[in-house]
Amino acid sequence: MKIQPENFPERVVWWSIVGMYGFFVIGGVYVAGSVIGWILFGYFCKQWWLQNEETPNHERITIPWVTWIWIVGMLVMEVALVLGHLDFNLGIGLIIKSTIGWAKGWALLALFPLMGCLKIRPQLVYRAVCILCFHTLLLFPFFFLAYIAHLPQVLYVSPLKAVGGPGPYFFDVPLYEIDATTGVGRWRFFTPWAPALGFVGNIYFIFSLQEKERKWRWAGIAGSILMCIVPASRLALLSLVLVMAITWFLTNFRHPIMMMCIGIGSFVGGILSPILVISFENFVDGFKGARAASTRVRQTLGEIAVDRWWNDAPIWGHGVVEEGPHLVEYMPIGSHHSWFGLLFVKGAVGFAALAIPMIFSLLDLLIKAQDNAEAEVGLSVLIIIFLYTFGENLEILAYLFWPGLLIMGIAFRQPPGMPSENVG
């Protein structure tokens, strides 16, 4: 079945995903991902403004209540940003600069769910992702040969870095990189660092499973799994299995057979609890020990962030990240963890501004996912995003995982108790 975009928002989404490696070549992935949401938002405002009482119901734009919560939450992020800057006298110039950063980061977590209100078919997103995964399969041998041939790790840094961003690695064109811990190669393709590739790979894997056409489904599955393997990211591999298991449990727990299995499992688990606890502790130790240096840095960063938040700025935070000490290899305090980062930079207010939308999204999607496939996909995306809050700063990578946010927005539109339809 051939799937092609049928309207302006579908064309923007389609070519933004399918053309990812085109953006990669010019070092423009960050720019494109940051701008797409605002382009679609302009189109959304125009359509919303033009609709009236004569607009047919199926053409009308309605915003789900969960999407409103995301909008309010991300606006609160901006309020916390401004007040945090004012508390520490960081100046109007830095407030403006940080607000631009907000528009390219946290704001996207509200914009793309809002774009789920437009006429965009989920299947178009799934097919576009499968094509991108197929491109990855075709290109990976060249990336691998570059590593074998010891070619330069980074070909060049795009002039687009002049537009501003979190760092030059958001604009470079890498072939591979060498893991500082193991000394072996790892790949990040169009992402700024290797674990981020595992993040989007997990979302692409869930999307690929929804593809109806067999050849594209298998191309998507193979390409997305490759994206989870080559970054050598522990969280990527763990999420690949864990997300499917959690989603399956949450969408089937009300079935009588599942309830019986839970009861039997609880009984057996109680008997075997000492063995299970020891096994779990061994697993956690092994997980941390696989990259012990990275685990130590992340743990220390978290401890510093929480201590500085509680003692210095518990309500509004510090406004910006700060360079860490030598103990954490000068990594910024507030990085590598969304929750610790929010506490340090935006305080308890910023923490709540993300936690509350995620909680209500979970409740909404959990109810709808019992009967609706789009809601089930949205639930899986939410679980992936939640897992990665413990290893990444969401706002920095929103320009990459926006297709997941878009599908979440489409899922929010689904009425409870209704089977799936080709929405849009």
Coordinates of C-alpha atoms in Angstrom, one line a residue:
M1 CA 0.0 0.0 0.0
K2 CA 1.4 3.3 -1.1
I3 CA 1.2 6.1 1.5
Q4 CA 1.8 9.7 0.5
P5 CA 1.1 13.0 2.3
E6 CA -2.3 14.5 1.5
N7 CA -2.1 18.0 3.0
F8 CA 0.4 20.6 4.3
P9 CA 1.0 19.2 7.8
E10 CA 1.5 15.7 6.4
R11 CA 4.0 16.9 3.9
V12 CA 6.0 18.7 6.6
V13 CA 6.0 15.6 8.8
W14 CA 6.7 13.2 6.0
W15 CA 9.7 15.1 4.4
S16 CA 11.1 16.0 7.8
I17 CA 11.4 12.3 8.8
V18 CA 12.2 10.8 5.3
G19 CA 14.7 13.5 4.6
M20 CA 16.6 13.1 8.0
Y21 CA 19.9 12.1 6.4
G22 CA 19.6 15.1 4.0
F23 CA 19.4 17.4 7.0
F24 CA 22.3 15.3 8.5
V25 CA 24.6 16.0 5.6
I26 CA 24.2 19.8 6.0
G27 CA 24.3 19.6 9.8
G28 CA 20.8 20.9 10.0
V29 CA 18.9 18.2 12.0
Y30 CA 18.8 20.5 15.1
V31 CA 17.6 23.5 13.1
A32 CA 15.0 21.5 11.2
G33 CA 13.7 19.7 14.3
S34 CA 13.4 23.0 16.3
V35 CA 11.6 24.9 13.5
I36 CA 9.1 22.2 12.3
G37 CA 7.0 22.5 15.4
W38 CA 6.7 26.3 15.0
I39 CA 5.9 26.0 11.3
L40 CA 3.1 23.6 12.1
F41 CA 1.9 25.8 15.0
G42 CA 1.5 28.7 12.5
Y43 CA -0.6 26.5 10.3
F44 CA -2.6 25.3 13.3
C45 CA -3.4 28.9 14.4
K46 CA -4.5 29.8 10.9
Q47 CA -6.8 26.7 10.7
W48 CA -8.2 27.3 14.2
W49 CA -8.8 31.0 13.5
L50 CA -10.7 30.3 10.3
Q51 CA -13.0 27.6 11.6
N52 CA -16.6 28.7 12.6
E53 CA -20.0 27.4 13.3
E54 CA -20.4 26.2 9.7
T55 CA -17.2 24.1 9.8
P56 CA -18.1 20.4 9.6
N57 CA -17.5 18.5 12.8
H58 CA -14.9 16.2 11.1
E59 CA -13.0 19.3 10.0
R60 CA -13.1 21.1 13.3
I61 CA -10.0 21.4 15.5
T62 CA -10.5 20.5 19.1
I63 CA -7.8 20.4 21.7
P64 CA -8.0 17.4 24.2
W65 CA -7.8 18.3 27.9
V66 CA -4.5 16.4 28.3
T67 CA -2.9 18.5 25.6
W68 CA -4.0 21.6 27.5
I69 CA -2.2 20.3 30.5
W70 CA 1.0 20.0 28.5
I71 CA 0.6 23.5 27.2
V72 CA 0.1 25.0 30.6
G73 CA 3.0 22.9 32.0
M74 CA 5.5 24.1 29.4
L75 CA 4.3 27.7 29.8
V76 CA 5.1 27.3 33.5
M77 CA 8.6 26.2 32.5
E78 CA 9.1 29.6 30.9
V79 CA 7.8 31.3 34.1
A80 CA 10.2 29.3 36.2
L81 CA 13.0 30.1 33.8
V82 CA 12.4 33.9 34.0
L83 CA 12.0 34.0 37.8
G84 CA 15.1 31.8 38.3
H85 CA 17.1 34.2 36.2
L86 CA 15.8 37.2 38.1
D87 CA 16.5 35.5 41.5
F88 CA 20.2 35.2 40.5
N89 CA 20.4 38.5 38.6
L90 CA 21.4 36.9 35.4
G91 CA 20.4 39.8 33.2
I92 CA 17.9 40.5 30.5
G93 CA 20.2 39.3 27.7
L94 CA 20.5 35.9 29.3
I95 CA 16.8 35.7 29.9
I96 CA 16.2 36.3 26.1
K97 CA 18.8 33.8 25.2
S98 CA 17.3 31.2 27.5
T99 CA 13.8 31.9 26.3
I100 CA 15.0 31.1 22.7
G101 CA 16.4 27.9 24.1
W102 CA 13.0 27.2 25.8
A103 CA 11.3 27.8 22.4
K104 CA 13.6 25.1 20.8
G105 CA 13.3 22.7 23.8
W106 CA 10.6 22.6 26.4
A107 CA 8.0 24.4 24.1
L108 CA 8.2 21.5 21.7
L109 CA 6.9 19.1 24.3
A110 CA 3.6 21.0 24.1
L111 CA 3.7 22.0 20.4
F112 CA 3.9 18.5 18.9
P113 CA 1.1 17.0 21.0
L114 CA -0.9 20.0 20.0
M115 CA -0.1 19.3 16.3
G116 CA -1.7 15.9 16.9
C117 CA -5.0 17.9 16.6
L118 CA -4.3 18.4 12.8
K119 CA -5.2 16.0 10.1
I120 CA -2.1 13.8 10.3
R121 CA -2.5 10.1 9.8
P122 CA -0.5 7.9 12.2
Q123 CA 0.2 5.4 9.5
L124 CA 2.0 8.1 7.5
V125 CA 4.3 8.7 10.5
Y126 CA 4.9 5.0 10.8
R127 CA 5.8 4.6 7.2
A128 CA 8.1 7.6 7.1
V129 CA 9.9 6.2 10.2
C130 CA 10.3 2.8 8.5
I131 CA 11.8 4.5 5.4
L132 CA 14.3 6.4 7.6
C133 CA 15.2 3.1 9.3
F134 CA 15.8 1.6 5.9
H135 CA 18.1 4.5 5.0
T136 CA 20.0 3.7 8.2
L137 CA 20.4 0.1 7.1
L138 CA 21.8 1.1 3.8
L139 CA 24.2 3.7 5.2
F140 CA 25.5 1.8 8.2
P141 CA 28.1 -0.3 6.2
F142 CA 29.8 3.0 5.1
F143 CA 29.8 4.3 8.7
F144 CA 31.3 1.0 9.8
L145 CA 34.0 1.0 7.0
A146 CA 34.9 4.5 8.1
Y147 CA 35.6 3.2 11.6
I148 CA 37.6 0.2 10.2
A149 CA 39.6 2.5 7.9
H150 CA 40.3 5.0 10.8
L151 CA 38.8 7.9 8.9
P152 CA 38.2 11.1 10.9
Q153 CA 35.5 10.7 13.4
V154 CA 33.8 13.9 12.4
L155 CA 33.9 15.1 8.8
Y156 CA 33.0 18.7 9.4
V157 CA 31.0 21.1 11.6
S158 CA 28.2 22.8 9.7
P159 CA 28.1 26.6 9.3
L160 CA 24.6 26.4 10.7
K161 CA 26.1 26.3 14.2
A162 CA 26.0 30.1 13.8
V163 CA 22.2 30.0 14.6
G164 CA 23.1 28.9 18.1
G165 CA 22.5 25.7 20.1
P166 CA 23.6 23.6 23.0
G167 CA 27.0 22.8 21.4
P168 CA 28.9 22.2 18.2
Y169 CA 28.1 18.4 18.3
F170 CA 24.5 19.4 17.4
F171 CA 25.8 20.6 14.0
D172 CA 28.6 18.2 13.2
V173 CA 28.6 15.4 10.7
P174 CA 30.1 12.3 12.4
L175 CA 31.0 9.0 10.9
Y176 CA 31.6 7.2 14.3
E177 CA 33.1 7.9 17.7
I178 CA 35.4 6.0 20.1
D179 CA 34.0 5.1 23.5
A180 CA 36.3 6.6 26.1
T181 CA 35.7 3.7 28.5
T182 CA 36.1 0.7 26.2
G183 CA 38.1 2.2 23.4
V184 CA 35.8 0.6 20.7
G185 CA 33.7 2.3 18.1
R186 CA 30.1 3.4 18.6
W187 CA 27.8 5.3 16.3
R188 CA 25.3 8.2 16.8
F189 CA 24.3 8.9 13.1
F190 CA 22.1 12.1 13.1
T191 CA 22.0 12.5 16.9
P192 CA 24.3 14.6 19.1
W193 CA 25.6 11.7 21.2
A194 CA 25.3 7.9 21.1
P195 CA 22.7 7.3 23.8
A196 CA 20.3 9.7 22.1
L197 CA 20.3 7.4 19.1
G198 CA 19.1 4.6 21.3
F199 CA 16.3 6.9 22.5
V200 CA 14.9 7.6 19.1
G201 CA 15.6 4.0 18.1
N202 CA 13.3 2.7 20.8
I203 CA 10.5 5.0 19.6
Y204 CA 11.1 4.0 15.9
F205 CA 10.9 0.3 17.0
I206 CA 7.4 0.8 18.4
F207 CA 6.3 2.7 15.3
S208 CA 7.7 0.0 13.0
L209 CA 5.6 -2.6 14.7
Q210 CA 2.5 -0.7 13.6
E211 CA 3.4 -0.7 9.9
K212 CA 0.9 -2.7 7.8
E213 CA 3.1 -3.5 4.8
R214 CA 5.4 -6.4 5.6
K215 CA 8.6 -5.2 3.7
W216 CA 8.5 -1.8 5.4
R217 CA 7.7 -3.3 8.8
W218 CA 10.7 -5.5 8.8
A219 CA 13.0 -2.8 7.4
G220 CA 11.8 -0.5 10.2
I221 CA 12.3 -3.2 12.9
A222 CA 15.8 -4.1 11.7
G223 CA 16.8 -0.4 11.3
S224 CA 15.5 0.6 14.7
I225 CA 17.1 -2.3 16.5
L226 CA 20.4 -1.4 14.8
M227 CA 19.9 2.1 16.3
C228 CA 19.6 0.6 19.7
I229 CA 22.6 -1.7 19.4
V230 CA 25.3 0.5 17.8
P231 CA 25.3 3.3 20.4
A232 CA 26.4 0.7 23.0
S233 CA 23.8 2.2 25.4
R234 CA 22.6 0.2 28.3
L235 CA 19.4 2.0 28.6
A236 CA 18.5 1.6 24.9
L237 CA 18.8 -2.2 25.1
L238 CA 17.0 -2.4 28.4
S239 CA 14.1 -0.2 27.1
L240 CA 13.8 -2.2 24.0
V241 CA 12.5 -5.2 26.0
L242 CA 11.1 -3.4 29.0
V243 CA 8.8 -1.1 27.2
M244 CA 7.0 -3.8 25.3
A245 CA 6.6 -5.9 28.5
I246 CA 5.2 -2.9 30.5
T247 CA 2.8 -1.9 27.7
W248 CA 1.6 -5.4 27.3
F249 CA 1.0 -5.8 31.0
L250 CA -0.8 -2.4 31.3
T251 CA -3.1 -3.1 28.4
N252 CA -4.0 -6.6 29.5
F253 CA -4.1 -6.5 33.3
R254 CA -7.9 -6.4 33.4
H255 CA -8.3 -9.7 31.7
P256 CA -9.3 -12.6 34.0
I257 CA -6.4 -14.9 32.8
M258 CA -4.0 -12.0 33.5
M259 CA -5.4 -11.5 37.0
M260 CA -5.0 -15.2 37.7
C261 CA -1.4 -15.1 36.5
I262 CA -0.7 -12.1 38.7
G263 CA -2.2 -13.9 41.7
I264 CA -0.1 -17.0 41.1
G265 CA 3.0 -14.9 40.4
S266 CA 2.5 -13.0 43.6
F267 CA 2.3 -16.2 45.6
V268 CA 5.4 -17.7 43.9
G269 CA 7.2 -14.4 44.1
G270 CA 6.6 -14.3 47.9
I271 CA 8.1 -17.7 48.3
L272 CA 11.1 -16.9 46.1
S273 CA 11.5 -13.3 47.2
P274 CA 15.0 -13.7 48.7
I275 CA 16.3 -15.2 45.5
L276 CA 14.6 -12.6 43.4
V277 CA 15.9 -9.8 45.5
I278 CA 19.5 -11.1 45.2
S279 CA 19.1 -11.6 41.4
F280 CA 17.7 -8.1 41.0
E281 CA 20.6 -6.6 43.0
N282 CA 23.1 -8.5 40.9
F283 CA 21.4 -7.3 37.8
V284 CA 21.6 -3.6 39.0
D285 CA 25.2 -4.0 39.9
G286 CA 26.1 -5.5 36.6
F287 CA 24.1 -2.8 34.8
K288 CA 26.1 -0.1 36.6
G289 CA 29.4 -1.9 36.3
A290 CA 29.1 -2.2 32.5
R291 CA 30.0 1.5 32.4
A292 CA 31.2 2.1 35.9
A293 CA 32.8 5.5 35.2
S294 CA 29.7 6.8 33.5
T295 CA 27.5 5.6 36.3
R296 CA 29.8 7.3 38.9
V297 CA 29.7 10.6 37.0
R298 CA 25.9 10.6 36.6
Q299 CA 25.3 9.6 40.2
T300 CA 27.6 12.4 41.5
L301 CA 26.0 15.0 39.2
G302 CA 22.6 14.0 40.6
E303 CA 23.8 14.4 44.2
I304 CA 25.4 17.8 43.5
A305 CA 22.2 19.0 41.7
V306 CA 19.9 17.9 44.5
D307 CA 22.1 19.4 47.2
R308 CA 22.5 22.7 45.4
W309 CA 18.7 22.9 44.6
W310 CA 17.6 22.3 48.1
N311 CA 20.1 24.7 49.7
D312 CA 20.2 27.5 47.1
A313 CA 16.9 27.7 45.1
P314 CA 14.2 25.2 46.1
I315 CA 11.3 27.0 44.4
W316 CA 12.5 28.5 41.0
G317 CA 15.9 26.9 40.6
H318 CA 19.1 28.5 39.4
G319 CA 17.9 29.5 36.0
V320 CA 20.8 27.9 34.1
V321 CA 23.1 24.9 34.3
E322 CA 26.6 25.4 35.8
E323 CA 29.9 23.8 35.0
G324 CA 30.6 20.9 37.4
P325 CA 33.9 20.3 39.2
H326 CA 36.7 18.0 38.2
L327 CA 35.0 15.2 40.1
V328 CA 32.3 15.0 37.4
E329 CA 34.7 15.7 34.6
Y330 CA 33.4 19.3 34.3
M331 CA 30.0 18.0 33.1
P332 CA 27.3 20.7 33.6
I333 CA 25.3 20.4 36.9
G334 CA 21.8 19.6 35.9
S335 CA 22.6 17.5 32.9
H336 CA 22.2 13.8 32.2
H337 CA 19.0 13.6 34.2
S338 CA 15.7 15.4 33.5
W339 CA 14.4 15.4 37.0
F340 CA 17.6 16.4 38.7
G341 CA 18.1 19.0 35.9
L342 CA 14.7 20.4 36.5
L343 CA 15.2 20.7 40.2
F344 CA 18.6 22.5 39.8
V345 CA 17.6 24.8 36.9
K346 CA 13.8 25.4 37.5
G347 CA 13.3 24.2 41.0
A348 CA 10.2 22.4 42.4
V349 CA 8.0 24.4 40.1
G350 CA 9.7 23.1 37.0
F351 CA 9.7 19.6 38.4
A352 CA 6.0 19.7 38.8
A353 CA 5.5 21.3 35.4
L354 CA 6.8 18.1 33.8
A355 CA 5.6 15.5 36.4
I356 CA 1.9 16.6 36.3
P357 CA 1.5 16.4 32.5
M358 CA 3.2 13.0 32.5
I359 CA 0.9 11.7 35.3
F360 CA -2.3 12.8 33.6
S361 CA -1.0 11.5 30.2
L362 CA -0.4 8.1 31.8
L363 CA -4.0 8.0 33.2
D364 CA -5.6 9.1 29.9
L365 CA -3.6 6.7 27.7
L366 CA -3.9 3.8 30.1
I367 CA -7.7 4.0 29.9
K368 CA -7.8 4.4 26.1
A369 CA -5.1 1.8 25.4
Q370 CA -7.4 -1.0 26.6
D371 CA -9.3 -0.7 23.3
N372 CA -7.4 1.6 21.0
A373 CA -4.1 0.9 19.1
E374 CA -3.1 4.5 18.7
A375 CA -3.5 5.1 22.4
E376 CA -1.4 1.9 23.0
V377 CA 1.4 3.3 20.8
G378 CA 1.1 6.6 22.6
L379 CA 1.4 4.8 26.0
S380 CA 4.6 3.0 24.8
V381 CA 6.0 6.4 23.7
L382 CA 5.2 7.9 27.1
I383 CA 6.9 5.0 28.9
I384 CA 10.1 5.4 26.7
I385 CA 10.1 9.1 27.4
F386 CA 9.7 8.5 31.1
L387 CA 12.6 5.9 31.2
Y388 CA 14.8 8.4 29.4
T389 CA 14.1 11.2 31.9
F390 CA 16.6 9.3 34.1
G391 CA 19.4 9.4 31.5
E392 CA 18.8 12.4 29.3
N393 CA 17.5 16.0 29.5
L394 CA 14.3 15.8 27.5
E395 CA 14.3 19.4 26.4
I396 CA 17.6 19.1 24.6
L397 CA 16.5 16.1 22.5
A398 CA 12.9 17.2 21.8
Y399 CA 13.9 18.2 18.3
L400 CA 14.7 14.5 17.7
F401 CA 11.9 12.5 19.3
W402 CA 9.1 14.8 18.2
P403 CA 7.4 12.1 16.1
G404 CA 6.7 10.3 19.4
L405 CA 5.2 13.5 20.8
L406 CA 3.1 13.9 17.7
I407 CA 1.7 10.4 18.0
M408 CA 1.0 11.0 21.7
G409 CA -1.0 14.1 20.6
I410 CA -3.0 11.9 18.2
A411 CA -3.6 9.4 20.9
F412 CA -4.9 12.1 23.2
R413 CA -7.7 12.8 20.6
Q414 CA -8.9 9.2 20.8
P415 CA -12.3 8.9 22.6
P416 CA -12.2 6.3 25.4
G417 CA -13.8 3.0 24.7
M418 CA -13.5 3.3 20.9
P419 CA -11.5 1.0 18.6
S420 CA -8.7 2.4 16.5
E421 CA -9.4 4.4 13.4
N422 CA -7.2 6.0 10.8
V423 CA -7.2 9.4 12.6
G424 CA -7.0 12.5 10.6

